[in-house]
Backbone as JSON, one array per atom type, in Angstrom:
{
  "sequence": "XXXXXXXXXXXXXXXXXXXXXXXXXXXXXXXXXXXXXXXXXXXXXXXXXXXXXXXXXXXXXXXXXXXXXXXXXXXXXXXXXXXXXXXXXXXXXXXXXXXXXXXXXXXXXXXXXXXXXXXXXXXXXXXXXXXXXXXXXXXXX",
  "N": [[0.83, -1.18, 0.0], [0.67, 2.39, -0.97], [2.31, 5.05, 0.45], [2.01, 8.44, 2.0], [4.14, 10.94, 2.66], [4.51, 14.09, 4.51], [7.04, 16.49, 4.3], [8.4, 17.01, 6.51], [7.11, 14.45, 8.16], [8.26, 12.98, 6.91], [10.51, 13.37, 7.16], [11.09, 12.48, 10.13], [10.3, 9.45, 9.84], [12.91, 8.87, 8.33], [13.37, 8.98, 6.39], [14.58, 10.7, 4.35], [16.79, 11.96, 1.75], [20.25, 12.83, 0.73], [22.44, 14.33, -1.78], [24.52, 14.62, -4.14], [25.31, 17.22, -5.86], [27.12, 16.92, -7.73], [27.18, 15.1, -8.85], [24.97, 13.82, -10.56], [24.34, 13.73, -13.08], [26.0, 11.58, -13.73], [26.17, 8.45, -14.41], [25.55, 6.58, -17.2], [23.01, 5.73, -17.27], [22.02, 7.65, -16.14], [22.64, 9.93, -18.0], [20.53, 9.03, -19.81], [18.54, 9.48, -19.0], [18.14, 12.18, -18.39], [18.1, 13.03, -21.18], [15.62, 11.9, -21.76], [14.09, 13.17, -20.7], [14.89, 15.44, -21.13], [14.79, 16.11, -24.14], [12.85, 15.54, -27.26], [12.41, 12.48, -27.52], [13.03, 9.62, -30.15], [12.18, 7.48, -29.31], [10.43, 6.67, -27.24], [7.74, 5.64, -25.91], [3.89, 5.72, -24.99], [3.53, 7.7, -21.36], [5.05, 10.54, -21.32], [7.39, 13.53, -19.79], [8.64, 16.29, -20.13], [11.24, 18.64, -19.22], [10.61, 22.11, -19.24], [13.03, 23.78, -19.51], [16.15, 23.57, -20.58], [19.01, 23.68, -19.7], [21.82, 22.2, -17.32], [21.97, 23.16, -14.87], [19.47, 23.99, -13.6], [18.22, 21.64, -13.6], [19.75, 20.36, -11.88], [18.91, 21.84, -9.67], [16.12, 21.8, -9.2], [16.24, 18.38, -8.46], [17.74, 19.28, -6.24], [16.25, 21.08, -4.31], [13.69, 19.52, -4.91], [14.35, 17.2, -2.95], [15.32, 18.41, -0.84], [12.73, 19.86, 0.1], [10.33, 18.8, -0.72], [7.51, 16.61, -0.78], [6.56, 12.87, 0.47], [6.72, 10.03, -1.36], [5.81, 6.34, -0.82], [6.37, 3.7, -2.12], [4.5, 0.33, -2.57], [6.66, -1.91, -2.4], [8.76, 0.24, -0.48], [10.05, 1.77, -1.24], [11.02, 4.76, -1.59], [9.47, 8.36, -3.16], [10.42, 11.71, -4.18], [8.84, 14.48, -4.51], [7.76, 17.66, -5.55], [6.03, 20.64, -5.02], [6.22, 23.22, -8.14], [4.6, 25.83, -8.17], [4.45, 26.74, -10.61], [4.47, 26.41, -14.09], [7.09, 23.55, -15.1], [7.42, 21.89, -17.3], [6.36, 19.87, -19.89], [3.87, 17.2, -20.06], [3.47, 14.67, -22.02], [1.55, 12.44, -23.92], [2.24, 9.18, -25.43], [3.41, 10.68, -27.69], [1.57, 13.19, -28.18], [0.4, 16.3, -26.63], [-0.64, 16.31, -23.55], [-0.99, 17.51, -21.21], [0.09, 20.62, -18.72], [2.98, 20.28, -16.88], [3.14, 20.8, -13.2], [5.1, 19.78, -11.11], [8.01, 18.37, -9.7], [9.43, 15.13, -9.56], [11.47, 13.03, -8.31], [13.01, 10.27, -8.46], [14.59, 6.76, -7.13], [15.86, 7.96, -4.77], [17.95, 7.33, -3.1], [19.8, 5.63, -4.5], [22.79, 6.25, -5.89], [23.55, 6.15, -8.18], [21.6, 6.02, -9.94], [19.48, 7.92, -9.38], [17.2, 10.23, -10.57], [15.21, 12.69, -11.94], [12.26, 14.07, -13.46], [9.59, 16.27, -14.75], [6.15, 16.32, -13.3], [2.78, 16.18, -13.39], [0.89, 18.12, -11.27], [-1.67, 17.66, -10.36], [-1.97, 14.91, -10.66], [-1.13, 14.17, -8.41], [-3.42, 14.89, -6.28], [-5.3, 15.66, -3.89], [-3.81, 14.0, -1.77], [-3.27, 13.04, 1.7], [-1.04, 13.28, 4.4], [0.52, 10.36, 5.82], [0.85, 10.5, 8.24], [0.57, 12.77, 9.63], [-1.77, 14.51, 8.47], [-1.82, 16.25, 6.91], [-2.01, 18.09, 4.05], [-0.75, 17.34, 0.46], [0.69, 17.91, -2.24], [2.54, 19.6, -0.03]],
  "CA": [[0.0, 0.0, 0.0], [0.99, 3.29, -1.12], [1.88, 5.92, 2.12], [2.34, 9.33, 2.09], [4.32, 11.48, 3.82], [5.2, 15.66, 4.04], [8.7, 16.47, 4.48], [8.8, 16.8, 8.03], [6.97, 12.9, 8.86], [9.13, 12.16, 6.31], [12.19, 13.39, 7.92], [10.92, 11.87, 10.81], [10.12, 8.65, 9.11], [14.33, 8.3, 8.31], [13.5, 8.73, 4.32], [15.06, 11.9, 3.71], [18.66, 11.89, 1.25], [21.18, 13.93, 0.28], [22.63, 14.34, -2.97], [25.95, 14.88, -4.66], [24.99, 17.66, -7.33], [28.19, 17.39, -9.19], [27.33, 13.82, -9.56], [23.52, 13.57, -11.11], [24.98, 13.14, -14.75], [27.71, 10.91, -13.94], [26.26, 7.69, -15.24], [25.36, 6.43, -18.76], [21.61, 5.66, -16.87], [21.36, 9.6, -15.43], [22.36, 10.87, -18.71], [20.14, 8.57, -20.76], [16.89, 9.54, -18.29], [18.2, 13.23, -18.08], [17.9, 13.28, -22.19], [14.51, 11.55, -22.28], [13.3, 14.28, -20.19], [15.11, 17.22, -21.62], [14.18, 16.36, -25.82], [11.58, 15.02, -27.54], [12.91, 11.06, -28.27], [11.86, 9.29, -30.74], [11.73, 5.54, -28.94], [9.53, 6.94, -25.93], [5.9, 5.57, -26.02], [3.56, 5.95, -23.8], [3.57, 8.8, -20.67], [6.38, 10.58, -20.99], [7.32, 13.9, -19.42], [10.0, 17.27, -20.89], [11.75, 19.69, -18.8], [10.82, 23.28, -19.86], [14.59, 24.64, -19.55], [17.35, 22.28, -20.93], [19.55, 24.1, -18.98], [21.56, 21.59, -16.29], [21.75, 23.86, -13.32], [18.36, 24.06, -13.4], [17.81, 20.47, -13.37], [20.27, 19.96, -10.49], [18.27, 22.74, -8.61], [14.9, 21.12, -9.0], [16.29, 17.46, -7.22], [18.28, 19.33, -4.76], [14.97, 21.53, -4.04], [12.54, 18.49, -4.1], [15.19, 16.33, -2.04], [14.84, 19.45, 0.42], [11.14, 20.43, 0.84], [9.44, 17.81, -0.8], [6.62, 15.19, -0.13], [7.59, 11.5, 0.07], [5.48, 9.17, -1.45], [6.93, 5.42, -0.18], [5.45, 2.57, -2.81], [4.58, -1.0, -2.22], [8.25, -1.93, -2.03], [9.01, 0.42, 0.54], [10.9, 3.07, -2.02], [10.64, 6.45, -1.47], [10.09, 9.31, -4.09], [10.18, 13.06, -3.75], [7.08, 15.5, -5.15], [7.95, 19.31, -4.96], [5.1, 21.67, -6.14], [7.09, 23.97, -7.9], [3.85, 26.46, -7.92], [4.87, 27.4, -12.03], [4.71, 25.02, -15.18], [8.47, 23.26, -15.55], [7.75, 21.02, -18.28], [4.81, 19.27, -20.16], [3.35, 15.63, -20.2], [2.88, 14.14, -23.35], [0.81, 10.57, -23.82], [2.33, 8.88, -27.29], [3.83, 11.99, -28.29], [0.38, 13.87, -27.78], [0.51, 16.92, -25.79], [-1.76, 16.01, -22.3], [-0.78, 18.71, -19.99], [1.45, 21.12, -18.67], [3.76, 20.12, -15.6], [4.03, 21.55, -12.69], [5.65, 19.71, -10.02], [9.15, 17.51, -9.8], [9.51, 14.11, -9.3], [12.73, 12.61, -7.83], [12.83, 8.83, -8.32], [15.34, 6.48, -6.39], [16.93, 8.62, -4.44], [19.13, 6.53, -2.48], [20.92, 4.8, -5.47], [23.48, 7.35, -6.31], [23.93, 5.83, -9.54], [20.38, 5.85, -10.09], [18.85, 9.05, -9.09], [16.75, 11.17, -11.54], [13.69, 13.54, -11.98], [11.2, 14.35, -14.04], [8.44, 16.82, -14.23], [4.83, 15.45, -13.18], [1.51, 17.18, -13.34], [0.43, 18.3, -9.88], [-3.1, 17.3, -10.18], [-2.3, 13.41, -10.5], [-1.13, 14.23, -6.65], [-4.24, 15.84, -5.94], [-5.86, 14.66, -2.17], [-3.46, 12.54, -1.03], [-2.64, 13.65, 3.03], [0.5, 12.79, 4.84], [-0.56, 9.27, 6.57], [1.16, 10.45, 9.5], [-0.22, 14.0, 10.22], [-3.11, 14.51, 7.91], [-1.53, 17.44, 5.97], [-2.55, 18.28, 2.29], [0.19, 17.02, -0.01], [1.79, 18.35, -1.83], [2.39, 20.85, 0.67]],
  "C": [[0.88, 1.25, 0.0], [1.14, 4.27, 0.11], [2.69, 7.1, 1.33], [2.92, 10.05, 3.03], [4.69, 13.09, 3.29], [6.21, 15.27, 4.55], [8.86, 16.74, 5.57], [7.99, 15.39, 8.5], [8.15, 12.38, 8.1], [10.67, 12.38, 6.84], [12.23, 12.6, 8.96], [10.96, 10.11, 11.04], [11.99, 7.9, 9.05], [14.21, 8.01, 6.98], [13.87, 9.96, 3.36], [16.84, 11.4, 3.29], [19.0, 12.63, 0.48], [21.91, 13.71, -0.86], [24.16, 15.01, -3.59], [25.47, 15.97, -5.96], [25.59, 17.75, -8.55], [27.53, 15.42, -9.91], [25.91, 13.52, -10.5], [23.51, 13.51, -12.44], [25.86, 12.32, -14.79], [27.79, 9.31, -14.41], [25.81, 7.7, -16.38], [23.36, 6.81, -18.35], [21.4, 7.04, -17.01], [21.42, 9.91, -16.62], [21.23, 10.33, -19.7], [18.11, 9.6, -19.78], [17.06, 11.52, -18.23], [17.91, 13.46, -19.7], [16.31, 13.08, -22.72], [13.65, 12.47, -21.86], [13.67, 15.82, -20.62], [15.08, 17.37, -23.38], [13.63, 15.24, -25.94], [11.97, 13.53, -27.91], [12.15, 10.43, -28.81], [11.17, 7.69, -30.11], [10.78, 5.81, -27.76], [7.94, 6.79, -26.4], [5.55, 5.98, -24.55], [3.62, 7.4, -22.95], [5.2, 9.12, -20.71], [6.76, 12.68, -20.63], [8.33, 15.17, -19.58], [10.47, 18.77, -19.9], [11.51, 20.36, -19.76], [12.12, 23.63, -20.29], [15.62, 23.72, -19.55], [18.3, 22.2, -20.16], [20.28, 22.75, -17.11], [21.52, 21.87, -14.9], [20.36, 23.82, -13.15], [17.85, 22.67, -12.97], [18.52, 19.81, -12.11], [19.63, 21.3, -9.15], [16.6, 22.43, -8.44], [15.21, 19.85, -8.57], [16.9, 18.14, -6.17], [17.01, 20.07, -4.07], [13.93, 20.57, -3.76], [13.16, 17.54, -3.28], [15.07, 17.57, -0.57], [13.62, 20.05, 1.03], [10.08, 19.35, -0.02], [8.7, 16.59, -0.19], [7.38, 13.86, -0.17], [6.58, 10.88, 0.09], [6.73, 7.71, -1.18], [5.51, 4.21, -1.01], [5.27, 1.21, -1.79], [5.56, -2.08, -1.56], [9.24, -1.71, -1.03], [9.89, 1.49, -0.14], [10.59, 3.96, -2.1], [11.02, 7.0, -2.83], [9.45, 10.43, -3.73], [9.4, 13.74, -4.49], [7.71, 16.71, -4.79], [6.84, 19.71, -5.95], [6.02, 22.38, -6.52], [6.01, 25.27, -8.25], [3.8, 27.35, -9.3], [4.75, 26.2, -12.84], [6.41, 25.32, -15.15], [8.47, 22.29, -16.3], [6.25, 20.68, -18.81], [4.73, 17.85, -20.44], [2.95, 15.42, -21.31], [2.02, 12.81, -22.92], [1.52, 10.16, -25.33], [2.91, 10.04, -28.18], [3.08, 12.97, -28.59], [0.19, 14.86, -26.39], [-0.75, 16.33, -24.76], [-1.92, 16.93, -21.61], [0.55, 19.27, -19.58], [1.73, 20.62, -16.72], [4.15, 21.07, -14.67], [4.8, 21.51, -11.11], [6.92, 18.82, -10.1], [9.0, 16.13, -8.83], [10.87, 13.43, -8.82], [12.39, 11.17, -7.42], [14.35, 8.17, -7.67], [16.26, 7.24, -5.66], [17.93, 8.17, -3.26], [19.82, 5.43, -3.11], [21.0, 6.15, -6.45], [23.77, 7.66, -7.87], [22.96, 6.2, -10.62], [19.52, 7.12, -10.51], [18.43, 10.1, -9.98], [15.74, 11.71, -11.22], [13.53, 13.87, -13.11], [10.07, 15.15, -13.77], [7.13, 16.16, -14.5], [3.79, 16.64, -13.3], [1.24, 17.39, -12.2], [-0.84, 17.63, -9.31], [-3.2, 15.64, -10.35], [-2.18, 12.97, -9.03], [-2.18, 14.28, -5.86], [-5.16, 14.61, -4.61], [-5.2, 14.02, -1.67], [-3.09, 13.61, 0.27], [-1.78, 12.82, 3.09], [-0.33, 11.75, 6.09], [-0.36, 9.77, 8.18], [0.86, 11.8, 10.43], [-1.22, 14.42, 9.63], [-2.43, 15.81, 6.63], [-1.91, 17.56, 4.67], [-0.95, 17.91, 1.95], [-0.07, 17.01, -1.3], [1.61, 19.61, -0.85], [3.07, 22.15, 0.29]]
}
């Protein structure tokens, strides 16, 4: 079962991590997931999701930002990922290469495999109602 948490249960919790920013391009994986999200590829079916600003400071300032004030959603598994509203569109959601909507919150997937660790912008409104299981809070907050 899916649990939610804000960023203070979740600190609480022991699912908050810290991030190397020089490193978030440094494998073949990061740059292959950092390209699928920053141009249009052509092998991507399905949901797929485009940083506004190509720019990589920007993209290492949206995980170190949702690694710092973001929600933590914690799957089935037991794997945490980070949610930041960022309260602006930073990218847009395609379906099939079919515009869907515009993005406007960050996603930060594995973030405790260093090797691993990427984001993506999400729509805000697929978030929409979930509280923090452990204080009731609106989330994202």
């Amino acid at each position: 079962m899916r649990r939610n948490f804000c960023w203070r249960c979740a600190a609480a919790e022991g699912y908050l991590a810290s991030v190397d920013p020089n490193a978030l391009l440094g494998t073949s994986y990061q740059l292959e997931k950092f390209i699928k999200h920053h141009a249009t590829p052509t092998w991507v079916t399905g949901v797929n999701s485009l940083f506004s600003d190509p720019a990589t400071v920007t993209y290492v300032n949206y995980v170190t930002t949702t690694l710092a004030s973001g929600s933590v959603a914690v799957d089935d598994s037991g794997n945490p990922s980070f949610v930041w509203y960022a309260g602006k569109t930073v990218g847009l959601t395609y379906d099939n290469k079919v515009f869907r909507c515009p993005s406007d919150a960050v996603k930060v997937v594995l973030p405790h495999k260093k090797a691993r660790i990427h984001a993506y912008p999400v729509p805000v409104g697929d978030l929409a109602a979930a509280r923090c299981d452990k204080c009731g809070v609106p989330i994202p907050a």
